[in-house]
mmCIF file of C-alpha atoms in Angstrom:
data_model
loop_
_atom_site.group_PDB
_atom_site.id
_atom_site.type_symbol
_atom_site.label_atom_id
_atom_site.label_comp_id
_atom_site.label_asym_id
_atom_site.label_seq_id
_atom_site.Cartn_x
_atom_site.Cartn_y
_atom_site.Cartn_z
ATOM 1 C CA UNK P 1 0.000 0.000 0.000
ATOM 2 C CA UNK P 2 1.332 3.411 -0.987
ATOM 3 C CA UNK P 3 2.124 5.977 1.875
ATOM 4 C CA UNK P 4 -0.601 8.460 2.665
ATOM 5 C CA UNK P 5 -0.076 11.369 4.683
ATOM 6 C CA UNK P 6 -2.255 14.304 6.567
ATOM 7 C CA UNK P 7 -0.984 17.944 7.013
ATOM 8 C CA UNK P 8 -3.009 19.703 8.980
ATOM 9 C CA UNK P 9 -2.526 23.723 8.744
ATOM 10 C CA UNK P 10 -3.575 26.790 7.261
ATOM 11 C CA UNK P 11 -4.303 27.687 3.509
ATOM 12 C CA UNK P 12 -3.301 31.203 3.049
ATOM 13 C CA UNK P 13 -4.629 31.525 -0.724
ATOM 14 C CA UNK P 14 -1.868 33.620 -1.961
ATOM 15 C CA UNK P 15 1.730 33.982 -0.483
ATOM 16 C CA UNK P 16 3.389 30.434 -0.899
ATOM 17 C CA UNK P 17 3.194 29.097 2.430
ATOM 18 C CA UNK P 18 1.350 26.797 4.567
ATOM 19 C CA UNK P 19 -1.076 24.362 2.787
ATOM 20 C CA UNK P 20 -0.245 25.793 -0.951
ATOM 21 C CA UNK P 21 3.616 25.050 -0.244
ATOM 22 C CA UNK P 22 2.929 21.492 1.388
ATOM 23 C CA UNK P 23 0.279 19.977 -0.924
ATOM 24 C CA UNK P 24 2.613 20.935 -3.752
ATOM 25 C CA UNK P 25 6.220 19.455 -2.691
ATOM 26 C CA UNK P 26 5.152 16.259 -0.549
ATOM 27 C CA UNK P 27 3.277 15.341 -3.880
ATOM 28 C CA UNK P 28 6.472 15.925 -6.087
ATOM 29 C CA UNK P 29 8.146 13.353 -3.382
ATOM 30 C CA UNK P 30 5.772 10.958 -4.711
ATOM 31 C CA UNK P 31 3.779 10.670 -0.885
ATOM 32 C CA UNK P 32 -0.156 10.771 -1.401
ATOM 33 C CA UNK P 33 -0.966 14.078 0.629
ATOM 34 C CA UNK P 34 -4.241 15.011 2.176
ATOM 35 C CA UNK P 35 -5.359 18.118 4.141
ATOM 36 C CA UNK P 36 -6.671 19.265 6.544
ATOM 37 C CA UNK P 37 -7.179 23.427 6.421
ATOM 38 C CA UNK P 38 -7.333 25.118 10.115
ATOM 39 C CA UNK P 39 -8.368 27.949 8.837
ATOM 40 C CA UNK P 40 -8.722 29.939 4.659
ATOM 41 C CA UNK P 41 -6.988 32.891 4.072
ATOM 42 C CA UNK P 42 -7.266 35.428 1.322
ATOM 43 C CA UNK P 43 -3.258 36.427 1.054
ATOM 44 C CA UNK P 44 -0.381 35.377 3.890
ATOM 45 C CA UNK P 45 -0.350 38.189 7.376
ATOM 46 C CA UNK P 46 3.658 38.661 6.817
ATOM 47 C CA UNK P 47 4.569 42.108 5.755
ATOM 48 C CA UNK P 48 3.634 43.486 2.297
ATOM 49 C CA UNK P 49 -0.308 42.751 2.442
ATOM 50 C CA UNK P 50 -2.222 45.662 3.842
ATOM 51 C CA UNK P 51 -4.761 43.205 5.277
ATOM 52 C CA UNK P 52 -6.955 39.738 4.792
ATOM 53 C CA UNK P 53 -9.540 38.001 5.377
ATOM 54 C CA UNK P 54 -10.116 34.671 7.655
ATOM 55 C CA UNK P 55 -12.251 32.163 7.822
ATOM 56 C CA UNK P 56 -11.861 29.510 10.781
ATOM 57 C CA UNK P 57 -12.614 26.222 10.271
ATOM 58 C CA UNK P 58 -11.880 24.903 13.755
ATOM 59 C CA UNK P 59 -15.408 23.506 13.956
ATOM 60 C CA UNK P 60 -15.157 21.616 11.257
ATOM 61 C CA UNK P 61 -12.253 19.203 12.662
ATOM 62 C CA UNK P 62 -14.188 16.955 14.737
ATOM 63 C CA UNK P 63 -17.233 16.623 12.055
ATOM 64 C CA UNK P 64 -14.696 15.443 9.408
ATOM 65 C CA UNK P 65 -12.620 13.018 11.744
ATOM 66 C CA UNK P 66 -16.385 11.533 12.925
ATOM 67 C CA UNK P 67 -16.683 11.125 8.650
ATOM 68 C CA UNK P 68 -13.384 9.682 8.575
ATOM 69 C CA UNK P 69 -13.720 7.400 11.185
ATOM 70 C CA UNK P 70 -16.954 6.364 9.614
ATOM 71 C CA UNK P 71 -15.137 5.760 6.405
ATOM 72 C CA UNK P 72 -12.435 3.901 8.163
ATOM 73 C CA UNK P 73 -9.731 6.768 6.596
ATOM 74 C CA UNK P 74 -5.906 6.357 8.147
ATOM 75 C CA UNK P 75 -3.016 7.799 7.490
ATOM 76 C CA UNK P 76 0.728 6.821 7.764
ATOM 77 C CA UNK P 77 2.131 9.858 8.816
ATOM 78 C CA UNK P 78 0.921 13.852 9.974
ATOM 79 C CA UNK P 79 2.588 17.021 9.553
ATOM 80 C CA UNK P 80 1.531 19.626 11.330
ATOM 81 C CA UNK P 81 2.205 23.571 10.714
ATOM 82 C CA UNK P 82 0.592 26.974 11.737
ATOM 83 C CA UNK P 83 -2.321 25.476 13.911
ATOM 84 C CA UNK P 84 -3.891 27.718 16.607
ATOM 85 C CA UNK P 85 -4.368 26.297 20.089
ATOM 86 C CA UNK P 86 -8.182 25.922 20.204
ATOM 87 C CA UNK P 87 -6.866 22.852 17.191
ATOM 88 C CA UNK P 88 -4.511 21.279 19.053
ATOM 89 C CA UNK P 89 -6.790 19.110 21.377
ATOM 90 C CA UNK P 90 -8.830 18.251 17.741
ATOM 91 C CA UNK P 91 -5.474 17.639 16.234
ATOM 92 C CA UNK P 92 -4.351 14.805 18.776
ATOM 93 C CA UNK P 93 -7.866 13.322 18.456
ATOM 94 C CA UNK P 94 -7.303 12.773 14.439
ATOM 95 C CA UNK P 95 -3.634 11.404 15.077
ATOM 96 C CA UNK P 96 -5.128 9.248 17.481
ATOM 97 C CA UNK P 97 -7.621 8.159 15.590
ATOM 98 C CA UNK P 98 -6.957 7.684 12.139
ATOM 99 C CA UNK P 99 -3.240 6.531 12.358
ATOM 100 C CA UNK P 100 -2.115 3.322 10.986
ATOM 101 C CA UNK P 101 0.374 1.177 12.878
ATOM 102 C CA UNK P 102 4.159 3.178 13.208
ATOM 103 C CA UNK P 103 2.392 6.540 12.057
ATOM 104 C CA UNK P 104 4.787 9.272 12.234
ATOM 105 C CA UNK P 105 3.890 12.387 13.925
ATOM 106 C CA UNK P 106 6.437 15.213 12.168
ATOM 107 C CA UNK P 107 5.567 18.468 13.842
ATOM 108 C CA UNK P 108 6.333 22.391 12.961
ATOM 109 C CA UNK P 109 6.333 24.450 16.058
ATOM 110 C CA UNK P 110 5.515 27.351 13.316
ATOM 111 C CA UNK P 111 4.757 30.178 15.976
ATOM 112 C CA UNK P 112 7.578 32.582 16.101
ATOM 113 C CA UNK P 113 10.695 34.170 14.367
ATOM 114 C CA UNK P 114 13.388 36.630 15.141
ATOM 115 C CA UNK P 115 12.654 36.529 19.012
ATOM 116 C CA UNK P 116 8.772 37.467 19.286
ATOM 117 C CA UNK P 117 5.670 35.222 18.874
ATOM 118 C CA UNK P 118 3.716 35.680 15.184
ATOM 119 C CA UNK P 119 0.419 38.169 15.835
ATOM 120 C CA UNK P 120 -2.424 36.363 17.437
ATOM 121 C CA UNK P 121 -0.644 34.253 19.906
ATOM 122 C CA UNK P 122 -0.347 34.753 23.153
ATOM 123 C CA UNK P 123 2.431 34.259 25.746
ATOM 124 C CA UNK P 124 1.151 30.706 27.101
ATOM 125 C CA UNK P 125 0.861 29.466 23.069
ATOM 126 C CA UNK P 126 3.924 27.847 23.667
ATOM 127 C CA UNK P 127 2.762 25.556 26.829
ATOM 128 C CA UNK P 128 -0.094 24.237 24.016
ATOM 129 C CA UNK P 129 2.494 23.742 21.447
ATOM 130 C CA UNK P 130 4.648 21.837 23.582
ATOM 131 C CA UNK P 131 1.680 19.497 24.173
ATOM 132 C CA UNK P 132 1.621 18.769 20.373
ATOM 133 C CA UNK P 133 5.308 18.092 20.475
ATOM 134 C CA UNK P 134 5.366 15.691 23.164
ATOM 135 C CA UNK P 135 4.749 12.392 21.565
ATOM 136 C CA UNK P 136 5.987 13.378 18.093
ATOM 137 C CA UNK P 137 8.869 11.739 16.135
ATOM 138 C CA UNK P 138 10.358 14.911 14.747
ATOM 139 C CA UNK P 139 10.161 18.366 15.290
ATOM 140 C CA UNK P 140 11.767 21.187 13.287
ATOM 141 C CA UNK P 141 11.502 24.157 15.240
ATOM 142 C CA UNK P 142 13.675 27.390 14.041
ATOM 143 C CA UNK P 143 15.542 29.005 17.032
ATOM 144 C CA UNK P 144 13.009 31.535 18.099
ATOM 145 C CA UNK P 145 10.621 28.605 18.622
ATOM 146 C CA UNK P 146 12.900 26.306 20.524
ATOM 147 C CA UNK P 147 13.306 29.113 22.851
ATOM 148 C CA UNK P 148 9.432 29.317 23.514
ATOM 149 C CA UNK P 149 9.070 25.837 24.105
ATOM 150 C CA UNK P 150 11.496 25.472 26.652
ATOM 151 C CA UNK P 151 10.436 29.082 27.897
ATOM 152 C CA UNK P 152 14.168 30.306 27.742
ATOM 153 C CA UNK P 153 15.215 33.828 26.757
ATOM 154 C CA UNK P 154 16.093 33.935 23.025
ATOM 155 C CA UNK P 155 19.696 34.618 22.768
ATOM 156 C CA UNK P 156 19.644 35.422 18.653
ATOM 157 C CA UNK P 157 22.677 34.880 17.220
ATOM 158 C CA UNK P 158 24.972 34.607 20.171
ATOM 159 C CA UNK P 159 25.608 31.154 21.283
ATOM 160 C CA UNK P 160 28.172 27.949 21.174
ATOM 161 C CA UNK P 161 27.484 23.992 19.530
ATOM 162 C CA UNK P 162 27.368 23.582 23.047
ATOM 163 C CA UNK P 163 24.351 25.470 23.852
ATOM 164 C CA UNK P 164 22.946 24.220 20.264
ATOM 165 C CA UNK P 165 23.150 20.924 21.806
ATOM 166 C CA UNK P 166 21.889 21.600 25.173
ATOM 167 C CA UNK P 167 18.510 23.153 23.962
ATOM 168 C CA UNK P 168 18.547 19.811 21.356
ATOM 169 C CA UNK P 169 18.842 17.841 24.394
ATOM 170 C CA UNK P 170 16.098 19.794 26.339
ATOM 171 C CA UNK P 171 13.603 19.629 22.977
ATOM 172 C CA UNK P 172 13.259 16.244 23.493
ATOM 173 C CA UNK P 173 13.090 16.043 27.337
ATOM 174 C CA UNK P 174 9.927 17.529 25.890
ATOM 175 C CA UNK P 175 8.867 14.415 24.644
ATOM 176 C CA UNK P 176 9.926 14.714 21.222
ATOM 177 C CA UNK P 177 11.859 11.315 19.480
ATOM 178 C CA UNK P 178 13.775 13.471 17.167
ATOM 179 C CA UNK P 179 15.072 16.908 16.694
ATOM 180 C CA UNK P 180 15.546 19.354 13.506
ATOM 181 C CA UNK P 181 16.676 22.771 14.689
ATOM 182 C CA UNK P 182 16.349 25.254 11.603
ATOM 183 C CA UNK P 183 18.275 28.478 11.156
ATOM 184 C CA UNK P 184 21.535 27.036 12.783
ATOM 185 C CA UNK P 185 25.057 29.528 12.023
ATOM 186 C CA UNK P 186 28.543 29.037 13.471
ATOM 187 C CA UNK P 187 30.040 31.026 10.313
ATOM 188 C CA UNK P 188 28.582 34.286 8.876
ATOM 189 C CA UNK P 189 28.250 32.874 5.351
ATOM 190 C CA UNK P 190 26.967 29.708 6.205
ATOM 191 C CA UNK P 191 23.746 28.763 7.158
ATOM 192 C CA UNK P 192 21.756 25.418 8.437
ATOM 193 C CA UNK P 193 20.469 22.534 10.490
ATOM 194 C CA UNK P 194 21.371 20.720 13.278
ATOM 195 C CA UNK P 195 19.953 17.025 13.865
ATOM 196 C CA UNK P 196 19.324 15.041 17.123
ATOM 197 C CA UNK P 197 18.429 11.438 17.432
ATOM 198 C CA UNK P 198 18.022 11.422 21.119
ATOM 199 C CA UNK P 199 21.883 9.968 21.062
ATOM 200 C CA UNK P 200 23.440 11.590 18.274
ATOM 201 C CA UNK P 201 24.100 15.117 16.846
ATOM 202 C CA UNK P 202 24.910 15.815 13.344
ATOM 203 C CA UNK P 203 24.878 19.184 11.296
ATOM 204 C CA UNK P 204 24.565 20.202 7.454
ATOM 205 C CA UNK P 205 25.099 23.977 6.321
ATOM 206 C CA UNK P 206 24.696 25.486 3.101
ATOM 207 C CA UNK P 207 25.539 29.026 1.796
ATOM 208 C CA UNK P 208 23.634 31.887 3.276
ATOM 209 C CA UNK P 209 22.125 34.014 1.088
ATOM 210 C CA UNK P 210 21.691 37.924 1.236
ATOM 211 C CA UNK P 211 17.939 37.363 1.602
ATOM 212 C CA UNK P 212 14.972 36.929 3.686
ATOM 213 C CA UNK P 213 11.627 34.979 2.053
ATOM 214 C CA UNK P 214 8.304 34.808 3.374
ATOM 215 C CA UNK P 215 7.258 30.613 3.826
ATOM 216 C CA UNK P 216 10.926 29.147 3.580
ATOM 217 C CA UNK P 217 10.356 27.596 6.444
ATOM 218 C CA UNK P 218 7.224 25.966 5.403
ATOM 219 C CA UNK P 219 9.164 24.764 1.997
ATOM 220 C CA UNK P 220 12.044 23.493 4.354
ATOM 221 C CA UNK P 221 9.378 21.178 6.329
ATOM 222 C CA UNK P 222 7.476 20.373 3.352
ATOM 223 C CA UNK P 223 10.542 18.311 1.864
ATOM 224 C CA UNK P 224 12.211 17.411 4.957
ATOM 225 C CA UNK P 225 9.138 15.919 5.265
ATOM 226 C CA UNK P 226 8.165 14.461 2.149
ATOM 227 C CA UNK P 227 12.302 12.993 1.844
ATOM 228 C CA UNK P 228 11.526 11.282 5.371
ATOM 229 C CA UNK P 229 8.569 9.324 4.073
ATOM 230 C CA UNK P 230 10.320 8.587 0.561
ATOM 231 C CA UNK P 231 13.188 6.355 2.445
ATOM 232 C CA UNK P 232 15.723 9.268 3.401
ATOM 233 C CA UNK P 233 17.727 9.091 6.836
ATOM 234 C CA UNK P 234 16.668 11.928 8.725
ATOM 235 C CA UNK P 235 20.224 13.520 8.439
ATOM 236 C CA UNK P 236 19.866 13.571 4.740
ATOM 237 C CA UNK P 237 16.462 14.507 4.471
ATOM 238 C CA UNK P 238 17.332 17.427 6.833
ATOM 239 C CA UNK P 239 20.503 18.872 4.163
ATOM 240 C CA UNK P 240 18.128 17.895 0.969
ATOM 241 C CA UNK P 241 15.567 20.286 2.370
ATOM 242 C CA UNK P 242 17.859 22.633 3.076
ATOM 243 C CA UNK P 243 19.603 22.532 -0.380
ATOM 244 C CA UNK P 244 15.978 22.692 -1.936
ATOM 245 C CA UNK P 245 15.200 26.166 0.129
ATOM 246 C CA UNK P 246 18.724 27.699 -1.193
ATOM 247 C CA UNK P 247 17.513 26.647 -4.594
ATOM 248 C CA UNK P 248 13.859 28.147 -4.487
ATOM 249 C CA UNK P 249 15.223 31.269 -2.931
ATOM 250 C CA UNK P 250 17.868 31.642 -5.637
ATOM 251 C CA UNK P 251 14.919 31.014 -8.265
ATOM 252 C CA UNK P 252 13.521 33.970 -6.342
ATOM 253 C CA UNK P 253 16.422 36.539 -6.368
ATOM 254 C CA UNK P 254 16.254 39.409 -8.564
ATOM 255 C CA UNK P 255 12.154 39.594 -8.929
ATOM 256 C CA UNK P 256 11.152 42.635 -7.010
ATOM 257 C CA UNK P 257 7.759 41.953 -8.073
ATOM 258 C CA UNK P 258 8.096 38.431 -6.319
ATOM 259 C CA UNK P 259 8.285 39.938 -2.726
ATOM 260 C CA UNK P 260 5.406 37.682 -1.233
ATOM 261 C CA UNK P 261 7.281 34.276 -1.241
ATOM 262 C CA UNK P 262 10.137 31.840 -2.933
ATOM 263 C CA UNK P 263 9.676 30.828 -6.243
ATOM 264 C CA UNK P 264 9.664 27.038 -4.714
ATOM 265 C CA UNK P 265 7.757 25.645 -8.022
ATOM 266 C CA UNK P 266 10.702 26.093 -10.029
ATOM 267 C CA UNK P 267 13.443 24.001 -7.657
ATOM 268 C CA UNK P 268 10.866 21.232 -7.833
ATOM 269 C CA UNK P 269 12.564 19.486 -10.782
ATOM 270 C CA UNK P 270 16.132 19.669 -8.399
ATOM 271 C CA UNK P 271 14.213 18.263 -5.423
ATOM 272 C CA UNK P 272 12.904 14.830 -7.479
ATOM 273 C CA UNK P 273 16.314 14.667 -8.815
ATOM 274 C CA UNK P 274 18.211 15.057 -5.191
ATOM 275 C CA UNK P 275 15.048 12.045 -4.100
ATOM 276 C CA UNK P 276 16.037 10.020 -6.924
#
């Protein structure tokens, strides 16, 4: 039986993020993907849109897991990303539910960057998330959202391997089997990941570009994930993803009119290659 797996986050209609970035790139890995959409957005809430509109469909979770139940649905694996906390209890209900034997639970923390919380979440969001990480088999949070879920002062771009490793270590005290910390620098021109099997630490950098990209961290969890579920060791999931990002951004450079995303849909042909 083929692989079938659930992501459960937002759509943001336009922007290239969240469901429109997932759906896309786990397909291209060859993984049957369903959805499940928290909530429909007109256009992404990052800078550059004036405003939006939101519809929540937070309601709607229970009445389609009582359908899928019904209709004896499961899933192999579930990737979570921007979720809000009245979806988290729902969300544990469909993992528990629907799962097939060995699911794996793959989890983005996405609720912060550069040292603050994104708008609408308040400062005990992170005791929820940590609920939805305890349990899972990997989580790939960026270092702003390590910091929340361990409720440490973010320390931005000041630290040692050794603290790297400590807040690895404390990640999955949390409860989480496996660690992918995003955003990772010991070198100015260098930029990566750092991976921790609960024994084990291992690290992959690539060049850092001169740029910043709304959803890169979505298209970073979108093929870390779909790599993971096509065969890949998580260490070489974790440096295809991150060699996929550097190519969709560099698809990206140069297009001021592009300033709402990364041009991900043109790297796509590099990530089946790298899977192949």
């Amino acid at each position: 039986m083929d692989k079938r797996l659930l992501t459960i986050q937002d759509i943001s209609c336009v922007g290239q993020c969240s469901l429109t970035v997932a759906l896309p790139i786990i397909s291209a890995c060859g993984i049957e993907t369903a959805i499940l959409p928290g909530a429909v957005l007109s256009n992404h809430t990052a800078q550059g849109f004036s405003a939006w509109t939101f519809c929540d469909l937070t309601d709607e979770m229970p009445r389609i897991l009582d359908r899928w139940k019904k209709e004896s649905i499961s899933f192999d694996a579930f990737y979570t990303g921007y979720v809000t906390r009245t979806q988290i209890p729902h969300i544990l209900s469909i993992m528990r539910d629907t799962a097939r034997p060995d699911a794996l639970r793959i989890v983005d923390p996405a609720m912060a960057d550069n040292g603050k919380l994104y708008a609408g979440f308040d400062a005990d969001f992170p005791k929820e998330m940590a609920r939805l990480c305890d349990g899972a088999d990997y989580i790939l949070p960026n270092l702003t959202e390590a910091s929340f879920l361990l409720g440490i002062p973010y320390v931005g771009e000041n630290y040692t391997q050794d603290y790297i490793e400590d807040v690895m270590k404390r990640l999955c005290a949390l409860g989480a089997r496996n660690v992918i910390l995003t955003g990772v620098s010991f070198e100015k021109d260098k930029l990566g990941v750092a991976v921790y099997d609960g024994s084990s630490f291992s690290y992959y950098f690539t060049e850092k570009l001169d740029a910043s990209m709304h959803g890169t961290g979505d298209i970073y969890a979108s093929a870390f994930t779909g790599a993971l579920l096509r065969g890949k060791p998580a260490a070489e999931a974790a440096a295809i993803a991150a060699d996929f990002t550097v190519e969709s951004m560099k698809a990206t450079l140069g297009d001021k009119d592009h300033w709402y995303g990364a041009k991900f849909e043109k790297a796509i042909p590099y990530l089946i290659g790298r899977l192949s």
